[in-house]
C-alpha positions as a Markdown table, in Angstrom:
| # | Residue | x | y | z |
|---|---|---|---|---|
| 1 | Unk | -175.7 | -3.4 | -85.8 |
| 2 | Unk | -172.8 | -0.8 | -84.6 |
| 3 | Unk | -169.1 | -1.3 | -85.2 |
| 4 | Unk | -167.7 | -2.4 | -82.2 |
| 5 | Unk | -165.3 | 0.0 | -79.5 |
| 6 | Unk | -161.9 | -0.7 | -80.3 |
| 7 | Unk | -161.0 | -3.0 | -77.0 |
| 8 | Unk | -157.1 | -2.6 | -76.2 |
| 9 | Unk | -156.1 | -2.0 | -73.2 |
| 10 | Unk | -154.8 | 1.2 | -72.4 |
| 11 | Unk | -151.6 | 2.0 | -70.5 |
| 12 | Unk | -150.9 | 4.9 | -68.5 |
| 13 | Unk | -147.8 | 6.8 | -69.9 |
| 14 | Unk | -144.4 | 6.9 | -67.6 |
| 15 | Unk | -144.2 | 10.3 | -66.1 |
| 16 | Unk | -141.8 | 12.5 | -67.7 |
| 17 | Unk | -138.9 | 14.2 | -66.8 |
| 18 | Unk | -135.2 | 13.0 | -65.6 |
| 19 | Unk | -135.4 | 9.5 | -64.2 |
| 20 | Unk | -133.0 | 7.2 | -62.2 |
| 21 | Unk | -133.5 | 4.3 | -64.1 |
| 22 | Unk | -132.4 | 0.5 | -64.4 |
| 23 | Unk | -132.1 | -1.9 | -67.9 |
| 24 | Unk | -133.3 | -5.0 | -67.1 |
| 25 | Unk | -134.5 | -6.3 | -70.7 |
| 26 | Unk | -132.3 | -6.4 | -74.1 |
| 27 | Unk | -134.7 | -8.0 | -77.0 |
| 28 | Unk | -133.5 | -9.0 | -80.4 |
| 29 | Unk | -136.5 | -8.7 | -82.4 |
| 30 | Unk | -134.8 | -9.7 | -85.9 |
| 31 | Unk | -134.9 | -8.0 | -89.1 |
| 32 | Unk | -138.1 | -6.8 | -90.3 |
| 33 | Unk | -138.8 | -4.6 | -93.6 |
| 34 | Unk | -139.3 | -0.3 | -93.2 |
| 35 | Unk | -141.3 | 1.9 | -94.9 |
| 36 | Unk | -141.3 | 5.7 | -94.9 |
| 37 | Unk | -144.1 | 7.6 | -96.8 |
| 38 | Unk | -145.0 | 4.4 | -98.6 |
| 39 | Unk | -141.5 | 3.6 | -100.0 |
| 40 | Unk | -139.9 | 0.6 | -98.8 |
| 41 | Unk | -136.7 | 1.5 | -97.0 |
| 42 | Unk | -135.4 | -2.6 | -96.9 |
| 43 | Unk | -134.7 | -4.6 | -93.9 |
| 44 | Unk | -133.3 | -3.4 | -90.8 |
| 45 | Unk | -132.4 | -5.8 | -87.6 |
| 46 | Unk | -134.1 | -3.9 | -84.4 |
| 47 | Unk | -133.5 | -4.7 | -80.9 |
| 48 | Unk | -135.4 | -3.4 | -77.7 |
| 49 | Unk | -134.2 | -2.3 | -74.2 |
| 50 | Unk | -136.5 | -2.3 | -71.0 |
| 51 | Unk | -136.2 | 0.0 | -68.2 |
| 52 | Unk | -137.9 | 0.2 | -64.7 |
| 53 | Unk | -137.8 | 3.8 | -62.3 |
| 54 | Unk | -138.2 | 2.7 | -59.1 |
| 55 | Unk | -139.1 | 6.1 | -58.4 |
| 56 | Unk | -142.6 | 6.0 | -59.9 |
| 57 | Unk | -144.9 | 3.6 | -59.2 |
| 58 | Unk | -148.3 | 2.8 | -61.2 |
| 59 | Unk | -151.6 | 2.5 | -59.7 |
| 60 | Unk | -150.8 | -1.6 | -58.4 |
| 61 | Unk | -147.3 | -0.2 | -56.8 |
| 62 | Unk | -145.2 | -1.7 | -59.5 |
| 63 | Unk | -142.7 | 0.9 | -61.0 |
| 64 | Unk | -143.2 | 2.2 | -64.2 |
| 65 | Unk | -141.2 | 0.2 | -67.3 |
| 66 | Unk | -140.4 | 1.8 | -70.7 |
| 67 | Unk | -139.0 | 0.7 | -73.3 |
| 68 | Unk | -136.8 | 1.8 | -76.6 |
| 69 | Unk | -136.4 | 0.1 | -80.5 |
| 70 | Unk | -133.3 | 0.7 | -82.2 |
| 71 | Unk | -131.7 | 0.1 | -85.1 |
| 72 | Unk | -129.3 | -2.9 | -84.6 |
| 73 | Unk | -126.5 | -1.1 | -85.7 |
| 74 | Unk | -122.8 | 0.5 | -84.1 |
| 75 | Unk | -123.0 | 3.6 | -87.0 |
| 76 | Unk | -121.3 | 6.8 | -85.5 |
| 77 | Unk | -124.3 | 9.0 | -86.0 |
| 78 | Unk | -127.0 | 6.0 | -84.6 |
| 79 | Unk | -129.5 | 6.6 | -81.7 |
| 80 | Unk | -127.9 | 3.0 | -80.4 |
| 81 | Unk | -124.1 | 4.3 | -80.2 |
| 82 | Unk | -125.3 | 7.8 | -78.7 |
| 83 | Unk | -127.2 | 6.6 | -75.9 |
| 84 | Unk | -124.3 | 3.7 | -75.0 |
| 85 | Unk | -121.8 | 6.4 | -75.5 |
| 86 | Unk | -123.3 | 8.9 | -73.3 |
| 87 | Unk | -124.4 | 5.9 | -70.8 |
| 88 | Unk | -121.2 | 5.0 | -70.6 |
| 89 | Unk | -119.2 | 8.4 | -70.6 |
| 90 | Unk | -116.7 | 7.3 | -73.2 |
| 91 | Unk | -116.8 | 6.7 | -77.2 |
| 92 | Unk | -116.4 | 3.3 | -78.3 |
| 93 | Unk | -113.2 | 2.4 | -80.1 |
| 94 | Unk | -112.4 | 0.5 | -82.6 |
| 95 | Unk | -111.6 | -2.5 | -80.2 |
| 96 | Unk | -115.2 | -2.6 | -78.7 |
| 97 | Unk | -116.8 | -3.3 | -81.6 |
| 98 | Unk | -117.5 | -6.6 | -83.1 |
| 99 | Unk | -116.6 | -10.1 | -81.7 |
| 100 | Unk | -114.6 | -10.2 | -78.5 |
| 101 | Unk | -115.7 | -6.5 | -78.1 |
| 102 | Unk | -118.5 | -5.0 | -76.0 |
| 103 | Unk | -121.3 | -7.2 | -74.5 |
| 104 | Unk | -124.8 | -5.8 | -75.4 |
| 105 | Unk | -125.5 | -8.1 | -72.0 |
| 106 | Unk | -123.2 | -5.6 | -69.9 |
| 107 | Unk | -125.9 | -2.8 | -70.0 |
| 108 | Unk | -128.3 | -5.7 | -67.6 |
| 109 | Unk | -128.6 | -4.9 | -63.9 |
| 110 | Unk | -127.0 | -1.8 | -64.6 |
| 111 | Unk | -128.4 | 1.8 | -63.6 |
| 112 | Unk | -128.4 | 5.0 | -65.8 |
| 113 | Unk | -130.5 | 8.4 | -66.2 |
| 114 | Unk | -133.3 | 8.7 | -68.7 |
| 115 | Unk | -135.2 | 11.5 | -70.1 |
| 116 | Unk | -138.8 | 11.1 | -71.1 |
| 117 | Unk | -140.7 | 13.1 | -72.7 |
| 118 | Unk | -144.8 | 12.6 | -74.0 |
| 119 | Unk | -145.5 | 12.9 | -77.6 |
| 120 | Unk | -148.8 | 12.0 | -79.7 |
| 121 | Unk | -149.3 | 9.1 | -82.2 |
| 122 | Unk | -151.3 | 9.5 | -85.3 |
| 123 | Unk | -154.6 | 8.8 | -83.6 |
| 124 | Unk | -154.0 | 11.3 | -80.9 |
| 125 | Unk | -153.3 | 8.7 | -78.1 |
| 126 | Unk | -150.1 | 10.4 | -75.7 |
| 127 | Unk | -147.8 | 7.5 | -75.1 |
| 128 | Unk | -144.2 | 8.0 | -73.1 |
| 129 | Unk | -141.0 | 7.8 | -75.1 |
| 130 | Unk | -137.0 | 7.5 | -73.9 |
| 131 | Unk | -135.4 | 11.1 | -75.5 |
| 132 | Unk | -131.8 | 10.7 | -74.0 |
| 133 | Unk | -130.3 | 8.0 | -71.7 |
| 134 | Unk | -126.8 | 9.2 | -69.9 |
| 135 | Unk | -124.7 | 8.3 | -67.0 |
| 136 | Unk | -126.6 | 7.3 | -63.7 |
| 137 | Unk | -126.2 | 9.9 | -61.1 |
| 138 | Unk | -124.0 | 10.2 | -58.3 |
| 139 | Unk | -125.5 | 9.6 | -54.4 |
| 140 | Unk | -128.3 | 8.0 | -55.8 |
| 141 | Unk | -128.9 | 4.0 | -54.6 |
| 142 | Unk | -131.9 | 2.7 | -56.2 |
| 143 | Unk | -134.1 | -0.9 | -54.7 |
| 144 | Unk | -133.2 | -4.1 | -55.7 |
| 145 | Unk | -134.4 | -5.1 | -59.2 |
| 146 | Unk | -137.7 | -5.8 | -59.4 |
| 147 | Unk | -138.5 | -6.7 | -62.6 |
| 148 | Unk | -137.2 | -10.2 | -64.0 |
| 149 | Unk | -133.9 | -9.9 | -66.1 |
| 150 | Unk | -134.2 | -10.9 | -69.7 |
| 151 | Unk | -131.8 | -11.6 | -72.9 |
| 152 | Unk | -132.5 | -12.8 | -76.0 |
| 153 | Unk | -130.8 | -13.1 | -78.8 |
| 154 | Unk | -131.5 | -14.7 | -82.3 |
| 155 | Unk | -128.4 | -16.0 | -82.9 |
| 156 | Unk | -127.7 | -19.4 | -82.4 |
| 157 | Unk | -124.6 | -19.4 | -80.3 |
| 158 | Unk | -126.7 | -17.2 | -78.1 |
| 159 | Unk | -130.2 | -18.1 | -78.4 |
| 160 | Unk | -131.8 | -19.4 | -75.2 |
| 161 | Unk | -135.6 | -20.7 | -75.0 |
| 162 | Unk | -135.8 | -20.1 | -71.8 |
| 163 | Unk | -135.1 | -16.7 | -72.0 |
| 164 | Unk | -137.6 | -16.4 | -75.4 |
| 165 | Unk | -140.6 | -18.2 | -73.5 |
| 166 | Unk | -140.8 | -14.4 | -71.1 |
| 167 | Unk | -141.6 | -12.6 | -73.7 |
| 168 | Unk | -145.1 | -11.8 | -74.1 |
| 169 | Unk | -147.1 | -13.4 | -77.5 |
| 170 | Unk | -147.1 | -10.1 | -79.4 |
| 171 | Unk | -143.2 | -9.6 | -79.1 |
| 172 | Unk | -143.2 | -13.4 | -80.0 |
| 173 | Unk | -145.4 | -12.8 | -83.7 |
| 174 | Unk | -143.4 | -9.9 | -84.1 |
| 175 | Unk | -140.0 | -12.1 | -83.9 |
| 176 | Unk | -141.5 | -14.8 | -85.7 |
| 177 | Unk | -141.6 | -12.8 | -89.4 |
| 178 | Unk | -137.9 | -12.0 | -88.7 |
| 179 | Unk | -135.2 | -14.2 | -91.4 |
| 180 | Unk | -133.7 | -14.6 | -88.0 |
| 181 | Unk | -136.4 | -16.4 | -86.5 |
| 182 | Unk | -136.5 | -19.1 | -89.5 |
| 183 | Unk | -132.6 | -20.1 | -89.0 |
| 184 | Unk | -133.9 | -20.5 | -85.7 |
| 185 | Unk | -136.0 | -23.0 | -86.5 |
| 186 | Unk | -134.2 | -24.1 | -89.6 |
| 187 | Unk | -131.6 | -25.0 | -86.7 |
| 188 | Unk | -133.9 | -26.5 | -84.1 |
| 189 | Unk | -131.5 | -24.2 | -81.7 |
| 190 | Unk | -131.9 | -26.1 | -78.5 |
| 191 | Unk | -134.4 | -28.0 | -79.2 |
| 192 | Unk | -137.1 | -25.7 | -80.5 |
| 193 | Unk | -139.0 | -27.1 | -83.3 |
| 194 | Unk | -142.4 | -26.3 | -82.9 |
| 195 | Unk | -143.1 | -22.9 | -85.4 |
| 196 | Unk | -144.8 | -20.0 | -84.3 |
| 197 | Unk | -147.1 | -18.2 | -86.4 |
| 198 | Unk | -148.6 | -14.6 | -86.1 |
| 199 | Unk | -152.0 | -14.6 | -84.7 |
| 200 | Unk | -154.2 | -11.2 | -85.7 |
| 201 | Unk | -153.1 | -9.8 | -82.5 |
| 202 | Unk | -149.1 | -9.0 | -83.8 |
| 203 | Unk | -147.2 | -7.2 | -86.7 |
| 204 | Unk | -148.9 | -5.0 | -89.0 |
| 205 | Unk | -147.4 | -4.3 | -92.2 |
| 206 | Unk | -149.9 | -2.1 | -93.7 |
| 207 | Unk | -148.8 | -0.3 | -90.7 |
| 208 | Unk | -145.6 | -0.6 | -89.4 |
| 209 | Unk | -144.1 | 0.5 | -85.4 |
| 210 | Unk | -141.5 | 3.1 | -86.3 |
| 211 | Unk | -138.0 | 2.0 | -85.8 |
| 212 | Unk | -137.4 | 5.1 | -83.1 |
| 213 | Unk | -139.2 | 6.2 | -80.0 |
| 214 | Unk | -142.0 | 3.6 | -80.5 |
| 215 | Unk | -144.4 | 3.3 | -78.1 |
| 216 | Unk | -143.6 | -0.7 | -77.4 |
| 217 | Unk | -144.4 | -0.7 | -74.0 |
| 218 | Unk | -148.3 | -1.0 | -75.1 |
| 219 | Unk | -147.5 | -2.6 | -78.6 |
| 220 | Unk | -145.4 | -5.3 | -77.9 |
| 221 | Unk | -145.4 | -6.1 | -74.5 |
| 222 | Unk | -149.0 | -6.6 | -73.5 |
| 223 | Unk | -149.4 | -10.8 | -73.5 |
C-alpha cells in the first residue's frame, strides 16, 4: 500500500510586479509562540491584511487577493510602521499612536500600490509575497470593491461575531490557540460561547508560518 499524494489545493501565485491595489481585510490573529532555528523566540500578537488588484484576474475572472502577517507592533524599525508610513506618505507621531490615535480600520476601502515579488518555500513550491506597499498612484481609478470588507479584532470592545464567522476554518484554528481567543470566550463577547477547537487541518507548531512574507493566501485562507 503507497503513501498517499499530498491533496492541498494549489493556488496560482499573484503576478508580480507594481500593482494598484485595494485593502479590504485587517485580521487579528492573536498571539501565538515563534521559533527561529529551534529556539523559542516567545509570543508575538500578529495581524493580517488582504488586498485585491483589480488589474489581474485569475482563471474564474476574480482578481487576484494577497495577503501580509505582521508583527502587531508600532516599533520604528517594524515591517507594520514602514508599509503605513510609506502608505500614507507621512511618519506617524507621537499623537497617532495608541488610544484615540490612528484607526488600523482607516486602511479599509482604501487604495495603495504594492510590490510583489515570487520567492520559494522550503519544499520548493513558488508562492507570491507583498515586498513594499506605498502610496496609490495618481490618475489611476480602480472598480468598485469586489471582495467583501472584513475586521476583526480580538478585543472585546471591538470584537464582532459577525465579522469572525467570514473567516475561513483554518484562520479560525489558528485564532483559536491565541490567549486572546480564550478572554474571548472567558467573556462570552457578544454572546459567543460555544469553543472552537483546532481540527488537523490548522496550526502547526512543529512547524510554524513565519511571521513575515508568509504565504497565507494558501495557508490560512482556504475554508
Amino acid at each position: 500500500m503507497y503513501v498517499p499524494k499530498d491533496e492541498a489545493p494549489k493556488f496560482d501565485p499573484c503576478p508580480q510586479g507594481t500593482h494598484t491595489a485595494r485593502c479590504f481585510r485587517f485580521v487579528d490573529l492573536g498571539s501565538h509562540e515563534q521559533k527561529y532555528q529551534g529556539e523559542s523566540k516567545g509570543l508575538k500578537r500578529l495581524v493580517m491584511l488582504s488586498f485585491e488588484i483589480p488589474g489581474e484576474r485569475m482563471d474564474d475572472g476574480r482578481p487576484f487577493t494577497i495577503s501580509k502577517r505582521y508583527t502587531w507592533s508600532m516599533h520604528e524599525k517594524s515591517t507594520l510602521r514602514k508599509h503605513l508610513e510609506a502608505w500614507r506618505g507621512k511618519k506617524f507621531q507621537e499623537s497617532d499612536l495608541g488610544p484615540g490615535g490612528f484607526d488600523i480600520r482607516n486602511v479599509l476601502g482604501k487604495t495603495c500600490t504594492i510590490t510583489v515579488v515570487h520567492r520559494e518555500n522550503h519544499e520548493g513550491d513558488v508562492f507570491a509575497a507583498i515586498d513594499s506597499i506605498g502610496a496609490p498612484m495618481k490618475g489611476i481609478t480602480l472598480p468598485e470593491q469586489e471582495n467583501e470588507t472584513v475586521y476583526v479584532a480580538l478585543e472585546p470592545k471591538f470584537f464582532e461575531q459577525a465579522e469572525y464567522n467570514k473567516l475561513s476554518d483554518k484562520m479560525k484554528d489558528f485564532i483559536a490557540q491565541s490567549p486572546e481567543w480564550s478572554r474571548i470566550l472567558d467573556g462570552n463577547v457578544n454572546g459567543y460561547a460555544e469553543k472552537s477547537q483546532p481540527s488537523s487541518a490548522g496550526y502547526d507548531e512543529s512547524n510554524p508560518p513565519p511571521i513575515e512574507d508568509d504565504n497565507v493566501t494558501d495557508y490560512l485562507m482556504a475554508g
